[in-house]
Amino acid sequence: MRRYNLEVLGISETHWTQVGQRLTSGELLLHSDHEEVNAPHTQRVALMLSKQAQNALIGWESHGPRIIEASFKTKKEGITMNVI
């Protein structure tokens, strides 16, 4: 992410199991979840957030295994950016 100067990175086909997993590089990984208890750890999506994006994060929600939504504060007062 640093190499390409990215603050938010969308990832598909993830296999992570922990919600809100912090990576050793300092990024935070938010991933979608299956509604089924014993569903396979495939077909999920994730957002990887830099430290700056983590500070701007208002909240996030998983809408099934293929959709994740996150809201971020912006520098403009009263404007929120949503990433789906």
Tab-separated table of N, CA and C in Angstrom:
chain	number	residue	atom	x	y	z
A	1	MET	N	0.819	-1.180	0.000
A	1	MET	CA	0.000	0.000	0.000
A	1	MET	C	0.868	1.251	0.000
A	2	ARG	N	1.919	1.224	0.766
A	2	ARG	CA	2.796	2.402	0.838
A	2	ARG	C	3.456	2.693	-0.499
A	3	ARG	N	3.843	1.647	-1.196
A	3	ARG	CA	4.537	1.810	-2.475
A	3	ARG	C	3.682	2.586	-3.478
A	4	TYR	N	2.377	2.340	-3.467
A	4	TYR	CA	1.468	3.001	-4.396
A	4	TYR	C	0.701	4.152	-3.751
A	5	ASN	N	1.064	4.517	-2.541
A	5	ASN	CA	0.454	5.634	-1.814
A	5	ASN	C	-1.063	5.446	-1.661
A	6	LEU	N	-1.476	4.243	-1.254
A	6	LEU	CA	-2.890	3.924	-1.058
A	6	LEU	C	-3.252	4.014	0.417
A	7	GLU	N	-4.418	4.554	0.694
A	7	GLU	CA	-4.923	4.622	2.064
A	7	GLU	C	-5.943	3.517	2.326
A	8	VAL	N	-6.734	3.163	1.299
A	8	VAL	CA	-7.747	2.106	1.396
A	8	VAL	C	-7.558	1.169	0.211
A	9	LEU	N	-7.474	-0.118	0.490
A	9	LEU	CA	-7.287	-1.119	-0.555
A	9	LEU	C	-8.399	-2.157	-0.453
A	10	GLY	N	-9.131	-2.377	-1.541
A	10	GLY	CA	-10.173	-3.401	-1.585
A	10	GLY	C	-9.584	-4.725	-2.038
A	11	ILE	N	-9.942	-5.805	-1.355
A	11	ILE	CA	-9.399	-7.134	-1.650
A	11	ILE	C	-10.568	-8.105	-1.834
A	12	SER	N	-10.482	-8.948	-2.858
A	12	SER	CA	-11.518	-9.971	-3.062
A	12	SER	C	-10.929	-11.356	-2.836
A	13	GLU	N	-11.815	-12.327	-2.650
A	13	GLU	CA	-11.424	-13.730	-2.427
A	13	GLU	C	-10.500	-13.895	-1.220
A	14	THR	N	-10.860	-13.274	-0.111
A	14	THR	CA	-10.040	-13.395	1.097
A	14	THR	C	-10.401	-14.662	1.862
A	15	HIS	N	-9.526	-15.064	2.754
A	15	HIS	CA	-9.722	-16.270	3.566
A	15	HIS	C	-9.518	-15.975	5.055
A	16	TRP	N	-9.532	-14.696	5.453
A	16	TRP	CA	-9.311	-14.346	6.847
A	16	TRP	C	-10.509	-14.730	7.691
A	17	THR	N	-10.264	-14.981	8.967
A	17	THR	CA	-11.339	-15.393	9.865
A	17	THR	C	-11.551	-14.418	11.010
A	18	GLN	N	-10.596	-13.575	11.324
A	18	GLN	CA	-10.730	-12.656	12.451
A	18	GLN	C	-11.226	-11.304	11.961
A	19	VAL	N	-12.217	-10.752	12.634
A	19	VAL	CA	-12.746	-9.443	12.273
A	19	VAL	C	-11.828	-8.368	12.836
A	20	GLY	N	-11.517	-7.357	12.044
A	20	GLY	CA	-10.693	-6.255	12.510
A	20	GLY	C	-9.272	-6.668	12.830
A	21	GLN	N	-8.674	-7.494	12.031
A	21	GLN	CA	-7.329	-8.003	12.278
A	21	GLN	C	-6.288	-6.933	11.970
A	22	ARG	N	-5.407	-6.652	12.922
A	22	ARG	CA	-4.330	-5.690	12.721
A	22	ARG	C	-3.098	-6.445	12.235
A	23	LEU	N	-2.524	-5.968	11.139
A	23	LEU	CA	-1.359	-6.618	10.549
A	23	LEU	C	-0.083	-6.075	11.172
A	24	THR	N	1.005	-6.808	11.071
A	24	THR	CA	2.275	-6.371	11.655
A	24	THR	C	2.789	-5.092	11.012
A	25	SER	N	2.367	-4.801	9.790
A	25	SER	CA	2.784	-3.580	9.100
A	25	SER	C	2.018	-2.353	9.591
A	26	GLY	N	1.020	-2.542	10.459
A	26	GLY	CA	0.255	-1.430	11.004
A	26	GLY	C	-1.099	-1.232	10.346
A	27	GLU	N	-1.333	-1.864	9.206
A	27	GLU	CA	-2.626	-1.744	8.542
A	27	GLU	C	-3.687	-2.545	9.299
A	28	LEU	N	-4.928	-2.142	9.101
A	28	LEU	CA	-6.066	-2.831	9.704
A	28	LEU	C	-6.853	-3.503	8.595
A	29	LEU	N	-7.240	-4.745	8.808
A	29	LEU	CA	-7.969	-5.517	7.809
A	29	LEU	C	-9.398	-5.733	8.293
A	30	LEU	N	-10.359	-5.177	7.558
A	30	LEU	CA	-11.775	-5.382	7.845
A	30	LEU	C	-12.318	-6.315	6.783
A	31	HIS	N	-12.992	-7.386	7.169
A	31	HIS	CA	-13.473	-8.315	6.147
A	31	HIS	C	-14.931	-8.675	6.346
A	32	SER	N	-15.561	-9.081	5.241
A	32	SER	CA	-16.965	-9.481	5.272
A	32	SER	C	-17.096	-10.825	5.964
A	33	ASP	N	-18.321	-11.159	6.312
A	33	ASP	CA	-18.549	-12.393	7.055
A	33	ASP	C	-19.744	-13.132	6.466
A	34	HIS	N	-19.705	-14.449	6.567
A	34	HIS	CA	-20.842	-15.276	6.157
A	34	HIS	C	-21.864	-15.293	7.280
A	35	GLU	N	-23.134	-15.394	6.909
A	35	GLU	CA	-24.190	-15.513	7.909
A	35	GLU	C	-24.274	-16.930	8.456
A	36	GLU	N	-23.823	-17.901	7.665
A	36	GLU	CA	-23.860	-19.294	8.089
A	36	GLU	C	-22.699	-19.575	9.040
A	37	VAL	N	-22.942	-20.397	10.049
A	37	VAL	CA	-21.936	-20.681	11.067
A	37	VAL	C	-20.755	-21.455	10.503
A	38	ASN	N	-20.981	-22.511	9.754
A	38	ASN	CA	-19.903	-23.366	9.254
A	38	ASN	C	-19.590	-23.115	7.779
A	39	ALA	N	-19.769	-21.897	7.307
A	39	ALA	CA	-19.499	-21.567	5.900
A	39	ALA	C	-17.994	-21.613	5.645
A	40	PRO	N	-17.576	-21.971	4.436
A	40	PRO	CA	-16.140	-22.002	4.125
A	40	PRO	C	-15.552	-20.592	4.137
A	41	HIS	N	-14.260	-20.508	4.404
A	41	HIS	CA	-13.572	-19.216	4.473
A	41	HIS	C	-13.130	-18.774	3.084
A	42	THR	N	-14.067	-18.719	2.166
A	42	THR	CA	-13.782	-18.265	0.804
A	42	THR	C	-14.867	-17.288	0.396
A	43	GLN	N	-14.721	-16.703	-0.750
A	43	GLN	CA	-15.710	-15.792	-1.322
A	43	GLN	C	-15.967	-14.588	-0.433
A	44	ARG	N	-14.982	-14.126	0.258
A	44	ARG	CA	-15.137	-12.952	1.103
A	44	ARG	C	-14.384	-11.779	0.496
A	45	VAL	N	-14.744	-10.591	0.935
A	45	VAL	CA	-14.047	-9.384	0.511
A	45	VAL	C	-13.512	-8.678	1.752
A	46	ALA	N	-12.547	-7.781	1.544
A	46	ALA	CA	-11.944	-7.085	2.675
A	46	ALA	C	-11.508	-5.693	2.259
A	47	LEU	N	-11.329	-4.840	3.259
A	47	LEU	CA	-10.721	-3.532	3.077
A	47	LEU	C	-9.490	-3.475	3.963
A	48	MET	N	-8.371	-3.082	3.392
A	48	MET	CA	-7.156	-2.885	4.164
A	48	MET	C	-6.970	-1.379	4.332
A	49	LEU	N	-6.836	-0.928	5.579
A	49	LEU	CA	-6.771	0.497	5.880
A	49	LEU	C	-5.398	0.882	6.406
A	50	SER	N	-4.861	1.979	5.888
A	50	SER	CA	-3.614	2.528	6.412
A	50	SER	C	-3.903	3.159	7.776
A	51	LYS	N	-2.871	3.600	8.474
A	51	LYS	CA	-3.067	4.238	9.779
A	51	LYS	C	-3.896	5.512	9.645
A	52	GLN	N	-3.661	6.273	8.583
A	52	GLN	CA	-4.423	7.502	8.357
A	52	GLN	C	-5.899	7.185	8.102
A	53	ALA	N	-6.175	6.161	7.322
A	53	ALA	CA	-7.561	5.758	7.055
A	53	ALA	C	-8.222	5.224	8.325
A	54	GLN	N	-7.464	4.551	9.181
A	54	GLN	CA	-8.007	4.052	10.445
A	54	GLN	C	-8.467	5.212	11.318
A	55	ASN	N	-7.705	6.310	11.316
A	55	ASN	CA	-8.069	7.483	12.112
A	55	ASN	C	-9.327	8.161	11.578
A	56	ALA	N	-9.581	8.056	10.272
A	56	ALA	CA	-10.750	8.685	9.654
A	56	ALA	C	-11.975	7.770	9.647
A	57	LEU	N	-11.804	6.503	10.008
A	57	LEU	CA	-12.903	5.533	9.966
A	57	LEU	C	-13.981	5.890	10.988
A	58	ILE	N	-15.211	6.026	10.501
A	58	ILE	CA	-16.353	6.284	11.378
A	58	ILE	C	-16.971	4.963	11.807
A	59	GLY	N	-17.139	4.061	10.853
A	59	GLY	CA	-17.731	2.761	11.141
A	59	GLY	C	-17.759	1.914	9.889
A	60	TRP	N	-18.024	0.628	10.075
A	60	TRP	CA	-18.097	-0.280	8.936
A	60	TRP	C	-19.081	-1.390	9.248
A	61	GLU	N	-19.581	-2.018	8.169
A	61	GLU	CA	-20.565	-3.083	8.324
A	61	GLU	C	-20.428	-4.073	7.175
A	62	SER	N	-20.566	-5.334	7.498
A	62	SER	CA	-20.558	-6.395	6.497
A	62	SER	C	-21.992	-6.677	6.080
A	63	HIS	N	-22.218	-6.765	4.770
A	63	HIS	CA	-23.543	-7.081	4.229
A	63	HIS	C	-23.459	-8.407	3.486
A	64	GLY	N	-23.145	-9.474	4.189
A	64	GLY	CA	-22.981	-10.779	3.555
A	64	GLY	C	-21.538	-11.000	3.141
A	65	PRO	N	-21.263	-12.096	2.446
A	65	PRO	CA	-19.885	-12.466	2.133
A	65	PRO	C	-19.231	-11.620	1.048
A	66	ARG	N	-20.002	-10.904	0.213
A	66	ARG	CA	-19.420	-10.203	-0.936
A	66	ARG	C	-19.507	-8.685	-0.873
A	67	ILE	N	-20.095	-8.125	0.175
A	67	ILE	CA	-20.241	-6.675	0.264
A	67	ILE	C	-19.810	-6.206	1.644
A	68	ILE	N	-18.979	-5.171	1.660
A	68	ILE	CA	-18.563	-4.538	2.904
A	68	ILE	C	-18.672	-3.032	2.699
A	69	GLU	N	-19.131	-2.333	3.727
A	69	GLU	CA	-19.327	-0.888	3.636
A	69	GLU	C	-18.546	-0.217	4.759
A	70	ALA	N	-17.842	0.858	4.439
A	70	ALA	CA	-17.101	1.614	5.443
A	70	ALA	C	-17.349	3.100	5.225
A	71	SER	N	-17.448	3.858	6.322
A	71	SER	CA	-17.653	5.303	6.264
A	71	SER	C	-16.441	6.000	6.866
A	72	PHE	N	-16.015	7.073	6.201
A	72	PHE	CA	-14.828	7.814	6.628
A	72	PHE	C	-15.131	9.300	6.746
A	73	LYS	N	-14.512	9.964	7.739
A	73	LYS	CA	-14.569	11.418	7.851
A	73	LYS	C	-13.701	12.003	6.745
A	74	THR	N	-14.062	13.177	6.257
A	74	THR	CA	-13.244	13.885	5.274
A	74	THR	C	-12.787	15.209	5.872
A	75	LYS	N	-11.892	15.892	5.180
A	75	LYS	CA	-11.415	17.189	5.659
A	75	LYS	C	-12.499	18.255	5.572
A	76	LYS	N	-13.447	18.068	4.655
A	76	LYS	CA	-14.568	19.003	4.529
A	76	LYS	C	-15.595	18.688	5.608
A	77	GLU	N	-15.914	19.649	6.431
A	77	GLU	CA	-16.841	19.431	7.532
A	77	GLU	C	-18.235	19.074	7.012
A	78	GLY	N	-18.833	18.077	7.611
A	78	GLY	CA	-20.177	17.665	7.240
A	78	GLY	C	-20.248	16.716	6.058
A	79	ILE	N	-19.105	16.312	5.498
A	79	ILE	CA	-19.095	15.398	4.360
A	79	ILE	C	-18.478	14.073	4.793
A	80	THR	N	-19.170	12.985	4.495
A	80	THR	CA	-18.703	11.643	4.813
A	80	THR	C	-18.508	10.870	3.517
A	81	MET	N	-17.421	10.108	3.425
A	81	MET	CA	-17.171	9.280	2.253
A	81	MET	C	-17.526	7.836	2.596
A	82	ASN	N	-18.331	7.196	1.746
A	82	ASN	CA	-18.703	5.796	1.926
A	82	ASN	C	-18.018	4.952	0.868
A	83	VAL	N	-17.414	3.849	1.285
A	83	VAL	CA	-16.778	2.897	0.374
A	83	VAL	C	-17.561	1.604	0.470
A	84	ILE	N	-18.032	1.121	-0.681
A	84	ILE	CA	-18.802	-0.128	-0.694
A	84	ILE	C	-18.101	-1.110	-1.605
